[in-house]
mmCIF file with all atom_site columns, C-alpha atoms in Angstrom:
data_model
loop_
_atom_site.group_PDB
_atom_site.id
_atom_site.type_symbol
_atom_site.label_atom_id
_atom_site.label_alt_id
_atom_site.label_comp_id
_atom_site.label_asym_id
_atom_site.label_entity_id
_atom_site.label_seq_id
_atom_site.pdbx_PDB_ins_code
_atom_site.Cartn_x
_atom_site.Cartn_y
_atom_site.Cartn_z
_atom_site.occupancy
_atom_site.B_iso_or_equiv
_atom_site.pdbx_formal_charge
_atom_site.auth_seq_id
_atom_site.auth_comp_id
_atom_site.auth_asym_id
_atom_site.auth_atom_id
_atom_site.pdbx_PDB_model_num
ATOM 1   C CA . MET A 1 1   ? 0.000   0.000   0.000   1.00 92.00 ? 1   MET A CA 1
ATOM 2   C CA . ALA A 1 2   ? 1.187   3.505   -0.795  1.00 96.00 ? 2   ALA A CA 1
ATOM 3   C CA . LEU A 1 3   ? 0.604   6.761   1.042   1.00 97.00 ? 3   LEU A CA 1
ATOM 4   C CA . VAL A 1 4   ? -1.502  9.577   -0.382  1.00 98.00 ? 4   VAL A CA 1
ATOM 5   C CA . ILE A 1 5   ? 0.350   12.902  -0.274  1.00 98.00 ? 5   ILE A CA 1
ATOM 6   C CA . GLN A 1 6   ? -2.337  15.109  -1.764  1.00 97.00 ? 6   GLN A CA 1
ATOM 7   C CA . ASN A 1 7   ? -5.717  14.856  -3.494  1.00 98.00 ? 7   ASN A CA 1
ATOM 8   C CA . VAL A 1 8   ? -6.777  18.215  -4.881  1.00 97.00 ? 8   VAL A CA 1
ATOM 9   C CA . ARG A 1 9   ? -10.036 19.191  -6.589  1.00 97.00 ? 9   ARG A CA 1
ATOM 10  C CA . LEU A 1 10  ? -9.066  21.252  -9.659  1.00 97.00 ? 10  LEU A CA 1
ATOM 11  C CA . ALA A 1 11  ? -12.476 21.699  -11.279 1.00 95.00 ? 11  ALA A CA 1
ATOM 12  C CA . HIS A 1 12  ? -15.942 20.173  -11.268 1.00 94.00 ? 12  HIS A CA 1
ATOM 13  C CA . ARG A 1 13  ? -15.359 16.391  -10.930 1.00 95.00 ? 13  ARG A CA 1
ATOM 14  C CA . ILE A 1 14  ? -11.650 16.811  -11.747 1.00 97.00 ? 14  ILE A CA 1
ATOM 15  C CA . TYR A 1 15  ? -8.988  15.834  -9.189  1.00 98.00 ? 15  TYR A CA 1
ATOM 16  C CA . ARG A 1 16  ? -5.224  15.448  -9.041  1.00 98.00 ? 16  ARG A CA 1
ATOM 17  C CA . LEU A 1 17  ? -4.034  12.640  -6.760  1.00 98.00 ? 17  LEU A CA 1
ATOM 18  C CA . THR A 1 18  ? -0.386  12.492  -5.671  1.00 98.00 ? 18  THR A CA 1
ATOM 19  C CA . VAL A 1 19  ? 0.980   9.314   -4.108  1.00 98.00 ? 19  VAL A CA 1
ATOM 20  C CA . GLN A 1 20  ? 4.287   8.830   -2.314  1.00 97.00 ? 20  GLN A CA 1
ATOM 21  C CA . GLY A 1 21  ? 6.860   6.477   -3.782  1.00 96.00 ? 21  GLY A CA 1
ATOM 22  C CA . SER A 1 22  ? 9.598   6.092   -6.368  1.00 95.00 ? 22  SER A CA 1
ATOM 23  C CA . TYR A 1 23  ? 8.228   4.701   -9.628  1.00 94.00 ? 23  TYR A CA 1
ATOM 24  C CA . SER A 1 24  ? 9.685   4.116   -13.064 1.00 93.00 ? 24  SER A CA 1
ATOM 25  C CA . ALA A 1 25  ? 7.320   4.409   -16.023 1.00 95.00 ? 25  ALA A CA 1
ATOM 26  C CA . ARG A 1 26  ? 7.089   5.647   -19.596 1.00 95.00 ? 26  ARG A CA 1
ATOM 27  C CA . MET A 1 27  ? 4.903   8.491   -20.805 1.00 96.00 ? 27  MET A CA 1
ATOM 28  C CA . GLY A 1 28  ? 1.443   7.193   -21.717 1.00 97.00 ? 28  GLY A CA 1
ATOM 29  C CA . GLN A 1 29  ? 1.434   4.200   -19.356 1.00 97.00 ? 29  GLN A CA 1
ATOM 30  C CA . PHE A 1 30  ? -1.125  3.702   -16.576 1.00 96.00 ? 30  PHE A CA 1
ATOM 31  C CA . PHE A 1 31  ? -1.617  2.199   -13.127 1.00 96.00 ? 31  PHE A CA 1
ATOM 32  C CA . MET A 1 32  ? -4.559  0.257   -11.677 1.00 95.00 ? 32  MET A CA 1
ATOM 33  C CA . LEU A 1 33  ? -5.759  2.086   -8.547  1.00 96.00 ? 33  LEU A CA 1
ATOM 34  C CA . ARG A 1 34  ? -8.027  1.016   -5.698  1.00 94.00 ? 34  ARG A CA 1
ATOM 35  C CA . CYS A 1 35  ? -8.655  2.316   -2.171  1.00 95.00 ? 35  CYS A CA 1
ATOM 36  C CA . TRP A 1 36  ? -11.490 -0.039  -1.205  1.00 93.00 ? 36  TRP A CA 1
ATOM 37  C CA . ASP A 1 37  ? -11.791 -3.675  -0.119  1.00 89.00 ? 37  ASP A CA 1
ATOM 38  C CA . ALA A 1 38  ? -14.601 -5.461  -1.955  1.00 85.00 ? 38  ALA A CA 1
ATOM 39  C CA . TYR A 1 39  ? -16.798 -3.051  -3.905  1.00 89.00 ? 39  TYR A CA 1
ATOM 40  C CA . PRO A 1 40  ? -16.479 -2.080  -6.631  1.00 90.00 ? 40  PRO A CA 1
ATOM 41  C CA . VAL A 1 41  ? -14.837 -5.316  -7.697  1.00 87.00 ? 41  VAL A CA 1
ATOM 42  C CA . LEU A 1 42  ? -12.457 -3.847  -10.246 1.00 88.00 ? 42  LEU A CA 1
ATOM 43  C CA . SER A 1 43  ? -9.583  -1.422  -9.755  1.00 89.00 ? 43  SER A CA 1
ATOM 44  C CA . ARG A 1 44  ? -9.584  1.725   -11.870 1.00 93.00 ? 44  ARG A CA 1
ATOM 45  C CA . PRO A 1 45  ? -7.087  2.292   -14.716 1.00 94.00 ? 45  PRO A CA 1
ATOM 46  C CA . ILE A 1 46  ? -5.694  5.831   -14.472 1.00 95.00 ? 46  ILE A CA 1
ATOM 47  C CA . SER A 1 47  ? -2.938  7.211   -16.709 1.00 96.00 ? 47  SER A CA 1
ATOM 48  C CA . ILE A 1 48  ? 0.211   8.676   -15.204 1.00 97.00 ? 48  ILE A CA 1
ATOM 49  C CA . HIS A 1 49  ? 0.061   12.461  -15.080 1.00 98.00 ? 49  HIS A CA 1
ATOM 50  C CA . ASN A 1 50  ? 3.438   13.182  -13.527 1.00 97.00 ? 50  ASN A CA 1
ATOM 51  C CA . LEU A 1 51  ? 6.439   11.520  -11.945 1.00 97.00 ? 51  LEU A CA 1
ATOM 52  C CA . THR A 1 52  ? 8.997   12.917  -9.547  1.00 96.00 ? 52  THR A CA 1
ATOM 53  C CA . GLU A 1 53  ? 11.804  11.200  -7.641  1.00 95.00 ? 53  GLU A CA 1
ATOM 54  C CA . ASP A 1 54  ? 9.462   10.409  -4.764  1.00 96.00 ? 54  ASP A CA 1
ATOM 55  C CA . SER A 1 55  ? 5.901   10.621  -6.099  1.00 97.00 ? 55  SER A CA 1
ATOM 56  C CA . VAL A 1 56  ? 3.494   9.761   -8.890  1.00 98.00 ? 56  VAL A CA 1
ATOM 57  C CA . SER A 1 57  ? 0.437   11.859  -9.784  1.00 98.00 ? 57  SER A CA 1
ATOM 58  C CA . PHE A 1 58  ? -2.844  11.013  -11.474 1.00 98.00 ? 58  PHE A CA 1
ATOM 59  C CA . LEU A 1 59  ? -5.320  13.429  -13.026 1.00 97.00 ? 59  LEU A CA 1
ATOM 60  C CA . TYR A 1 60  ? -8.799  11.892  -13.067 1.00 97.00 ? 60  TYR A CA 1
ATOM 61  C CA . ARG A 1 61  ? -12.457 12.696  -13.528 1.00 96.00 ? 61  ARG A CA 1
ATOM 62  C CA . VAL A 1 62  ? -15.149 11.381  -11.167 1.00 96.00 ? 62  VAL A CA 1
ATOM 63  C CA . HIS A 1 63  ? -17.701 9.427   -13.191 1.00 90.00 ? 63  HIS A CA 1
ATOM 64  C CA . GLY A 1 64  ? -18.507 6.346   -11.115 1.00 92.00 ? 64  GLY A CA 1
ATOM 65  C CA . THR A 1 65  ? -18.247 4.684   -7.728  1.00 95.00 ? 65  THR A CA 1
ATOM 66  C CA . GLY A 1 66  ? -14.523 3.904   -7.977  1.00 94.00 ? 66  GLY A CA 1
ATOM 67  C CA . THR A 1 67  ? -13.414 7.412   -8.906  1.00 95.00 ? 67  THR A CA 1
ATOM 68  C CA . TRP A 1 68  ? -15.878 8.852   -6.365  1.00 96.00 ? 68  TRP A CA 1
ATOM 69  C CA . LEU A 1 69  ? -14.103 6.826   -3.668  1.00 97.00 ? 69  LEU A CA 1
ATOM 70  C CA . LEU A 1 70  ? -10.750 8.030   -4.957  1.00 97.00 ? 70  LEU A CA 1
ATOM 71  C CA . SER A 1 71  ? -11.953 11.632  -4.727  1.00 97.00 ? 71  SER A CA 1
ATOM 72  C CA . ALA A 1 72  ? -12.600 11.177  -0.981  1.00 97.00 ? 72  ALA A CA 1
ATOM 73  C CA . LEU A 1 73  ? -8.971  10.277  -0.251  1.00 97.00 ? 73  LEU A CA 1
ATOM 74  C CA . GLN A 1 74  ? -6.993  12.641  1.931   1.00 97.00 ? 74  GLN A CA 1
ATOM 75  C CA . ALA A 1 75  ? -3.323  13.080  2.747   1.00 97.00 ? 75  ALA A CA 1
ATOM 76  C CA . GLY A 1 76  ? -2.166  10.169  4.884   1.00 97.00 ? 76  GLY A CA 1
ATOM 77  C CA . ASP A 1 77  ? -4.696  7.671   3.510   1.00 97.00 ? 77  ASP A CA 1
ATOM 78  C CA . LYS A 1 78  ? -3.529  4.397   1.959   1.00 97.00 ? 78  LYS A CA 1
ATOM 79  C CA . ILE A 1 79  ? -4.014  3.372   -1.677  1.00 97.00 ? 79  ILE A CA 1
ATOM 80  C CA . GLN A 1 80  ? -3.083  0.313   -3.729  1.00 95.00 ? 80  GLN A CA 1
ATOM 81  C CA . LEU A 1 81  ? -1.202  0.864   -6.999  1.00 96.00 ? 81  LEU A CA 1
ATOM 82  C CA . GLU A 1 82  ? -0.447  -1.836  -9.561  1.00 94.00 ? 82  GLU A CA 1
ATOM 83  C CA . GLY A 1 83  ? 1.629   -1.086  -12.605 1.00 94.00 ? 83  GLY A CA 1
ATOM 84  C CA . PRO A 1 84  ? 2.832   0.590   -14.661 1.00 96.00 ? 84  PRO A CA 1
ATOM 85  C CA . PHE A 1 85  ? 0.945   -1.170  -17.438 1.00 95.00 ? 85  PHE A CA 1
ATOM 86  C CA . GLY A 1 86  ? 0.521   -0.760  -21.168 1.00 94.00 ? 86  GLY A CA 1
ATOM 87  C CA . GLN A 1 87  ? 2.516   0.536   -24.070 1.00 92.00 ? 87  GLN A CA 1
ATOM 88  C CA . GLY A 1 88  ? 3.122   4.249   -23.760 1.00 94.00 ? 88  GLY A CA 1
ATOM 89  C CA . PHE A 1 89  ? 3.905   6.858   -26.361 1.00 97.00 ? 89  PHE A CA 1
ATOM 90  C CA . PRO A 1 90  ? 6.829   5.929   -28.636 1.00 96.00 ? 90  PRO A CA 1
ATOM 91  C CA . LYS A 1 91  ? 10.038  7.918   -28.883 1.00 95.00 ? 91  LYS A CA 1
ATOM 92  C CA . PRO A 1 92  ? 9.151   10.996  -30.947 1.00 95.00 ? 92  PRO A CA 1
ATOM 93  C CA . GLN A 1 93  ? 10.922  11.976  -34.126 1.00 94.00 ? 93  GLN A CA 1
ATOM 94  C CA . GLY A 1 94  ? 11.484  15.614  -35.110 1.00 96.00 ? 94  GLY A CA 1
ATOM 95  C CA . ARG A 1 95  ? 9.086   18.426  -34.274 1.00 97.00 ? 95  ARG A CA 1
ATOM 96  C CA . THR A 1 96  ? 6.463   17.220  -31.826 1.00 98.00 ? 96  THR A CA 1
ATOM 97  C CA . ALA A 1 97  ? 3.007   18.401  -30.798 1.00 98.00 ? 97  ALA A CA 1
ATOM 98  C CA . LEU A 1 98  ? 0.945   17.232  -27.813 1.00 98.00 ? 98  LEU A CA 1
ATOM 99  C CA . VAL A 1 99  ? -2.826  17.630  -28.207 1.00 98.00 ? 99  VAL A CA 1
ATOM 100 C CA . GLY A 1 100 ? -5.188  17.076  -25.274 1.00 97.00 ? 100 GLY A CA 1
ATOM 101 C CA . GLY A 1 101 ? -8.936  17.468  -24.938 1.00 97.00 ? 101 GLY A CA 1
ATOM 102 C CA . GLY A 1 102 ? -10.341 17.893  -21.411 1.00 96.00 ? 102 GLY A CA 1
ATOM 103 C CA . ILE A 1 103 ? -9.241  15.073  -19.119 1.00 96.00 ? 103 ILE A CA 1
ATOM 104 C CA . GLY A 1 104 ? -7.182  13.883  -22.105 1.00 96.00 ? 104 GLY A CA 1
ATOM 105 C CA . ALA A 1 105 ? -4.523  16.291  -20.874 1.00 97.00 ? 105 ALA A CA 1
ATOM 106 C CA . ALA A 1 106 ? -3.746  13.734  -18.154 1.00 97.00 ? 106 ALA A CA 1
ATOM 107 C CA . PRO A 1 107 ? -1.035  11.637  -19.844 1.00 97.00 ? 107 PRO A CA 1
ATOM 108 C CA . LEU A 1 108 ? 0.477   14.569  -21.740 1.00 98.00 ? 108 LEU A CA 1
ATOM 109 C CA . LEU A 1 109 ? 2.195   16.340  -18.827 1.00 98.00 ? 109 LEU A CA 1
ATOM 110 C CA . LEU A 1 110 ? 4.728   13.521  -18.460 1.00 97.00 ? 110 LEU A CA 1
ATOM 111 C CA . ALA A 1 111 ? 5.204   13.610  -22.246 1.00 97.00 ? 111 ALA A CA 1
ATOM 112 C CA . ALA A 1 112 ? 5.810   17.371  -22.063 1.00 97.00 ? 112 ALA A CA 1
ATOM 113 C CA . LYS A 1 113 ? 8.459   16.803  -19.396 1.00 96.00 ? 113 LYS A CA 1
ATOM 114 C CA . GLU A 1 114 ? 10.243  14.266  -21.592 1.00 95.00 ? 114 GLU A CA 1
ATOM 115 C CA . ILE A 1 115 ? 9.870   16.446  -24.716 1.00 96.00 ? 115 ILE A CA 1
ATOM 116 C CA . PRO A 1 116 ? 10.182  20.004  -23.352 1.00 94.00 ? 116 PRO A CA 1
ATOM 117 C CA . GLU A 1 117 ? 10.610  21.494  -26.829 1.00 95.00 ? 117 GLU A CA 1
ATOM 118 C CA . SER A 1 118 ? 7.206   20.174  -27.919 1.00 97.00 ? 118 SER A CA 1
ATOM 119 C CA . SER A 1 119 ? 4.210   22.387  -28.704 1.00 97.00 ? 119 SER A CA 1
ATOM 120 C CA . VAL A 1 120 ? 1.260   21.800  -26.366 1.00 98.00 ? 120 VAL A CA 1
ATOM 121 C CA . TYR A 1 121 ? -2.389  22.271  -27.363 1.00 98.00 ? 121 TYR A CA 1
ATOM 122 C CA . LEU A 1 122 ? -5.064  21.890  -24.682 1.00 98.00 ? 122 LEU A CA 1
ATOM 123 C CA . GLY A 1 123 ? -8.791  22.208  -25.332 1.00 97.00 ? 123 GLY A CA 1
ATOM 124 C CA . TYR A 1 124 ? -11.636 22.437  -22.815 1.00 97.00 ? 124 TYR A CA 1
ATOM 125 C CA . THR A 1 125 ? -15.402 22.727  -23.024 1.00 94.00 ? 125 THR A CA 1
ATOM 126 C CA . GLY A 1 126 ? -15.452 24.841  -19.852 1.00 92.00 ? 126 GLY A CA 1
ATOM 127 C CA . VAL A 1 127 ? -12.925 26.305  -17.440 1.00 93.00 ? 127 VAL A CA 1
ATOM 128 C CA . PRO A 1 128 ? -9.375  25.018  -18.176 1.00 96.00 ? 128 PRO A CA 1
ATOM 129 C CA . PHE A 1 129 ? -7.670  22.925  -15.504 1.00 96.00 ? 129 PHE A CA 1
ATOM 130 C CA . ALA A 1 130 ? -4.192  21.486  -14.876 1.00 96.00 ? 130 ALA A CA 1
ATOM 131 C CA . VAL A 1 131 ? -2.661  24.045  -17.229 1.00 97.00 ? 131 VAL A CA 1
ATOM 132 C CA . ASN A 1 132 ? 0.014   25.543  -14.949 1.00 96.00 ? 132 ASN A CA 1
ATOM 133 C CA . GLY A 1 133 ? 2.127   22.397  -15.037 1.00 96.00 ? 133 GLY A CA 1
ATOM 134 C CA . PHE A 1 134 ? 2.411   22.658  -18.811 1.00 97.00 ? 134 PHE A CA 1
ATOM 135 C CA . HIS A 1 135 ? 3.359   26.355  -18.658 1.00 96.00 ? 135 HIS A CA 1
ATOM 136 C CA . GLU A 1 136 ? 6.163   25.453  -16.224 1.00 95.00 ? 136 GLU A CA 1
ATOM 137 C CA . ILE A 1 137 ? 7.631   23.038  -18.767 1.00 93.00 ? 137 ILE A CA 1
ATOM 138 C CA . SER A 1 138 ? 6.919   24.408  -22.235 1.00 93.00 ? 138 SER A CA 1
ATOM 139 C CA . ARG A 1 139 ? 7.125   27.891  -23.709 1.00 91.00 ? 139 ARG A CA 1
ATOM 140 C CA . ASN A 1 140 ? 4.640   26.954  -26.387 1.00 95.00 ? 140 ASN A CA 1
ATOM 141 C CA . VAL A 1 141 ? 1.290   26.164  -24.788 1.00 97.00 ? 141 VAL A CA 1
ATOM 142 C CA . THR A 1 142 ? -1.999  26.939  -26.521 1.00 97.00 ? 142 THR A CA 1
ATOM 143 C CA . VAL A 1 143 ? -5.151  26.727  -24.397 1.00 97.00 ? 143 VAL A CA 1
ATOM 144 C CA . LYS A 1 144 ? -8.645  26.990  -25.810 1.00 96.00 ? 144 LYS A CA 1
ATOM 145 C CA . SER A 1 145 ? -11.986 26.931  -24.001 1.00 95.00 ? 145 SER A CA 1
ATOM 146 C CA . GLY A 1 146 ? -14.961 26.150  -26.215 1.00 92.00 ? 146 GLY A CA 1
ATOM 147 C CA . GLY A 1 147 ? -14.928 24.890  -29.779 1.00 91.00 ? 147 GLY A CA 1
ATOM 148 C CA . THR A 1 148 ? -12.262 22.378  -30.715 1.00 95.00 ? 148 THR A CA 1
ATOM 149 C CA . ILE A 1 149 ? -8.522  22.553  -30.090 1.00 97.00 ? 149 ILE A CA 1
ATOM 150 C CA . VAL A 1 150 ? -7.991  20.769  -33.409 1.00 97.00 ? 150 VAL A CA 1
ATOM 151 C CA . ASP A 1 151 ? -8.623  24.108  -35.166 1.00 97.00 ? 151 ASP A CA 1
ATOM 152 C CA . ALA A 1 152 ? -5.435  25.460  -33.572 1.00 97.00 ? 152 ALA A CA 1
ATOM 153 C CA . VAL A 1 153 ? -3.223  22.581  -34.744 1.00 97.00 ? 153 VAL A CA 1
ATOM 154 C CA . ASP A 1 154 ? -1.488  22.553  -38.129 1.00 97.00 ? 154 ASP A CA 1
ATOM 155 C CA . PRO A 1 155 ? -0.270  18.941  -38.483 1.00 97.00 ? 155 PRO A CA 1
ATOM 156 C CA . SER A 1 156 ? 1.965   19.866  -41.435 1.00 97.00 ? 156 SER A CA 1
ATOM 157 C CA . ARG A 1 157 ? 4.243   21.712  -38.973 1.00 97.00 ? 157 ARG A CA 1
ATOM 158 C CA . TYR A 1 158 ? 5.056   18.531  -37.061 1.00 98.00 ? 158 TYR A CA 1
ATOM 159 C CA . ASP A 1 159 ? 6.750   15.169  -37.538 1.00 98.00 ? 159 ASP A CA 1
ATOM 160 C CA . THR A 1 160 ? 5.140   13.553  -34.478 1.00 98.00 ? 160 THR A CA 1
ATOM 161 C CA . ILE A 1 161 ? 1.829   14.246  -32.735 1.00 98.00 ? 161 ILE A CA 1
ATOM 162 C CA . PHE A 1 162 ? 0.610   12.614  -29.516 1.00 98.00 ? 162 PHE A CA 1
ATOM 163 C CA . ALA A 1 163 ? -3.082  13.059  -28.719 1.00 98.00 ? 163 ALA A CA 1
ATOM 164 C CA . CYS A 1 164 ? -5.526  12.083  -25.994 1.00 97.00 ? 164 CYS A CA 1
ATOM 165 C CA . GLY A 1 165 ? -9.119  13.156  -25.526 1.00 95.00 ? 165 GLY A CA 1
ATOM 166 C CA . PRO A 1 166 ? -12.623 12.562  -26.859 1.00 94.00 ? 166 PRO A CA 1
ATOM 167 C CA . VAL A 1 167 ? -12.869 10.145  -29.773 1.00 94.00 ? 167 VAL A CA 1
ATOM 168 C CA . ALA A 1 168 ? -14.403 12.857  -31.977 1.00 94.00 ? 168 ALA A CA 1
ATOM 169 C CA . MET A 1 169 ? -11.441 15.165  -31.300 1.00 96.00 ? 169 MET A CA 1
ATOM 170 C CA . MET A 1 170 ? -8.830  12.519  -32.077 1.00 96.00 ? 170 MET A CA 1
ATOM 171 C CA . ARG A 1 171 ? -10.695 11.392  -35.196 1.00 95.00 ? 171 ARG A CA 1
ATOM 172 C CA . SER A 1 172 ? -10.906 14.983  -36.427 1.00 96.00 ? 172 SER A CA 1
ATOM 173 C CA . LEU A 1 173 ? -7.187  15.416  -35.797 1.00 97.00 ? 173 LEU A CA 1
ATOM 174 C CA . ALA A 1 174 ? -6.447  12.179  -37.672 1.00 97.00 ? 174 ALA A CA 1
ATOM 175 C CA . GLN A 1 175 ? -8.430  13.413  -40.669 1.00 96.00 ? 175 GLN A CA 1
ATOM 176 C CA . LYS A 1 176 ? -6.594  16.753  -40.563 1.00 97.00 ? 176 LYS A CA 1
ATOM 177 C CA . ALA A 1 177 ? -3.235  14.964  -40.448 1.00 97.00 ? 177 ALA A CA 1
ATOM 178 C CA . GLU A 1 178 ? -4.005  12.914  -43.558 1.00 94.00 ? 178 GLU A CA 1
ATOM 179 C CA . GLY A 1 179 ? -1.755  13.887  -46.431 1.00 92.00 ? 179 GLY A CA 1
ATOM 180 C CA . THR A 1 180 ? 0.921   15.294  -44.097 1.00 96.00 ? 180 THR A CA 1
ATOM 181 C CA . ASN A 1 181 ? 4.117   13.662  -42.870 1.00 95.00 ? 181 ASN A CA 1
ATOM 182 C CA . ALA A 1 182 ? 3.001   13.852  -39.239 1.00 97.00 ? 182 ALA A CA 1
ATOM 183 C CA . LYS A 1 183 ? 2.909   10.509  -37.429 1.00 97.00 ? 183 LYS A CA 1
ATOM 184 C CA . LEU A 1 184 ? -0.099  10.689  -35.099 1.00 98.00 ? 184 LEU A CA 1
ATOM 185 C CA . HIS A 1 185 ? -0.369  8.417   -32.052 1.00 97.00 ? 185 HIS A CA 1
ATOM 186 C CA . VAL A 1 186 ? -3.543  8.449   -29.962 1.00 96.00 ? 186 VAL A CA 1
ATOM 187 C CA . SER A 1 187 ? -4.200  7.236   -26.409 1.00 96.00 ? 187 SER A CA 1
ATOM 188 C CA . ILE A 1 188 ? -7.457  5.270   -26.262 1.00 90.00 ? 188 ILE A CA 1
ATOM 189 C CA . GLU A 1 189 ? -9.670  5.013   -23.183 1.00 84.00 ? 189 GLU A CA 1
ATOM 190 C CA . LYS A 1 190 ? -11.783 1.898   -22.743 1.00 79.00 ? 190 LYS A CA 1
ATOM 191 C CA . ARG A 1 191 ? -13.281 -0.011  -19.823 1.00 80.00 ? 191 ARG A CA 1
ATOM 192 C CA . MET A 1 192 ? -10.747 -2.442  -18.329 1.00 78.00 ? 192 MET A CA 1
ATOM 193 C CA . GLY A 1 193 ? -11.088 -5.265  -15.848 1.00 79.00 ? 193 GLY A CA 1
ATOM 194 C CA . CYS A 1 194 ? -7.561  -6.409  -15.072 1.00 79.00 ? 194 CYS A CA 1
ATOM 195 C CA . GLY A 1 195 ? -5.074  -4.180  -16.900 1.00 81.00 ? 195 GLY A CA 1
ATOM 196 C CA . ILE A 1 196 ? -2.889  -7.150  -17.882 1.00 82.00 ? 196 ILE A CA 1
ATOM 197 C CA . GLY A 1 197 ? -4.731  -8.666  -20.847 1.00 80.00 ? 197 GLY A CA 1
ATOM 198 C CA . ALA A 1 198 ? -6.470  -11.509 -19.004 1.00 80.00 ? 198 ALA A CA 1
ATOM 199 C CA . CYS A 1 199 ? -10.132 -10.457 -19.041 1.00 82.00 ? 199 CYS A CA 1
ATOM 200 C CA . ASN A 1 200 ? -10.443 -9.268  -22.671 1.00 79.00 ? 200 ASN A CA 1
ATOM 201 C CA . SER A 1 201 ? -12.877 -6.522  -21.644 1.00 80.00 ? 201 SER A CA 1
ATOM 202 C CA . CYS A 1 202 ? -10.897 -3.794  -23.418 1.00 81.00 ? 202 CYS A CA 1
ATOM 203 C CA . THR A 1 203 ? -10.632 -5.497  -26.800 1.00 83.00 ? 203 THR A CA 1
ATOM 204 C CA . LEU A 1 204 ? -10.982 -3.372  -29.925 1.00 81.00 ? 204 LEU A CA 1
ATOM 205 C CA . THR A 1 205 ? -10.231 -3.616  -33.607 1.00 78.00 ? 205 THR A CA 1
ATOM 206 C CA . SER A 1 206 ? -6.925  -2.104  -34.722 1.00 75.00 ? 206 SER A CA 1
ATOM 207 C CA . ALA A 1 207 ? -5.023  -2.643  -37.949 1.00 73.00 ? 207 ALA A CA 1
ATOM 208 C CA . GLY A 1 208 ? -7.732  -5.131  -38.938 1.00 76.00 ? 208 GLY A CA 1
ATOM 209 C CA . SER A 1 209 ? -7.209  -7.412  -35.971 1.00 82.00 ? 209 SER A CA 1
ATOM 210 C CA . SER A 1 210 ? -8.443  -7.774  -32.404 1.00 83.00 ? 210 SER A CA 1
ATOM 211 C CA . ARG A 1 211 ? -6.186  -6.041  -29.887 1.00 84.00 ? 211 ARG A CA 1
ATOM 212 C CA . LYS A 1 212 ? -6.311  -5.119  -26.219 1.00 86.00 ? 212 LYS A CA 1
ATOM 213 C CA . VAL A 1 213 ? -6.109  -1.543  -25.017 1.00 85.00 ? 213 VAL A CA 1
ATOM 214 C CA . CYS A 1 214 ? -4.399  -2.588  -21.765 1.00 84.00 ? 214 CYS A CA 1
ATOM 215 C CA . THR A 1 215 ? -1.471  -4.499  -23.240 1.00 88.00 ? 215 THR A CA 1
ATOM 216 C CA . ASP A 1 216 ? -1.290  -3.488  -26.925 1.00 84.00 ? 216 ASP A CA 1
ATOM 217 C CA . GLY A 1 217 ? -2.190  0.121   -26.065 1.00 82.00 ? 217 GLY A CA 1
ATOM 218 C CA . PRO A 1 218 ? -3.463  2.393   -24.711 1.00 92.00 ? 218 PRO A CA 1
ATOM 219 C CA . VAL A 1 219 ? -1.416  4.224   -27.352 1.00 95.00 ? 219 VAL A CA 1
ATOM 220 C CA . PHE A 1 220 ? -2.001  3.234   -30.976 1.00 94.00 ? 220 PHE A CA 1
ATOM 221 C CA . PRO A 1 221 ? -0.923  4.727   -34.312 1.00 94.00 ? 221 PRO A CA 1
ATOM 222 C CA . ALA A 1 222 ? -3.950  6.702   -35.487 1.00 95.00 ? 222 ALA A CA 1
ATOM 223 C CA . LYS A 1 223 ? -3.758  5.067   -38.923 1.00 92.00 ? 223 LYS A CA 1
ATOM 224 C CA . GLU A 1 224 ? -4.461  1.673   -37.294 1.00 90.00 ? 224 GLU A CA 1
ATOM 225 C CA . VAL A 1 225 ? -7.541  2.809   -35.356 1.00 89.00 ? 225 VAL A CA 1
ATOM 226 C CA . ASN A 1 226 ? -11.031 1.815   -36.465 1.00 86.00 ? 226 ASN A CA 1
ATOM 227 C CA . TRP A 1 227 ? -12.837 5.042   -35.478 1.00 85.00 ? 227 TRP A CA 1
ATOM 228 C CA . ASN A 1 228 ? -16.283 3.663   -36.282 1.00 81.00 ? 228 ASN A CA 1
ATOM 229 C CA . ASP A 1 229 ? -15.626 0.840   -33.821 1.00 75.00 ? 229 ASP A CA 1
ATOM 230 C CA . LEU A 1 230 ? -14.707 3.317   -31.083 1.00 75.00 ? 230 LEU A CA 1
ATOM 231 C CA . HIS A 1 231 ? -17.822 5.412   -31.640 1.00 61.00 ? 231 HIS A CA 1
ATOM 232 C CA . ARG A 1 232 ? -19.902 2.333   -30.813 1.00 53.00 ? 232 ARG A CA 1
ATOM 233 C CA . LEU A 1 233 ? -18.304 1.962   -27.359 1.00 46.00 ? 233 LEU A CA 1
#
């Protein structure tokens, strides 16, 4: 069990949880979190927001019993972490952009730390949150509230783009990147049971075959994603 250092409400249903401990992980990977005994049965997969020498942080949105229980944690409480799991973002090539929509900003802060010269684009439907961390790392941060952040991104300016957010946003970005040299990788969110590929609950179609978000992803090349399949989730 690990010790909670801080659990801060940043916006409506949005929290940042910081847990004590030294962890090694790649940008785009996730942990399975739980702070309860029996119910709900499953732990919750939450992407890594930040890493320091003695802590790991998670940015999450409350949308069910598990995340509601997480939101009640206070400094000094105990929490169980399993991971890191999954395939994170690959090593970028050339000019890089990070594009996040809403809670999709979560896995991009660690990416921004590893690629400080990257351009960051963050879009929100309401009041922006978790933006200061990006400003502390990158000189090139674009924040937009309302509309779509995709309008602010010119894929032809970049060799690599990492994106996370609503399916519609990532699909729109993928269409905009068509015909450019930009290699777009997207982080997919899907319900998971185990996080290690045993339960098959997070299976989707990618590159014409059945793959698991927990072990084959959550990051996939956008060109391999069946967007119509994701819209049926």
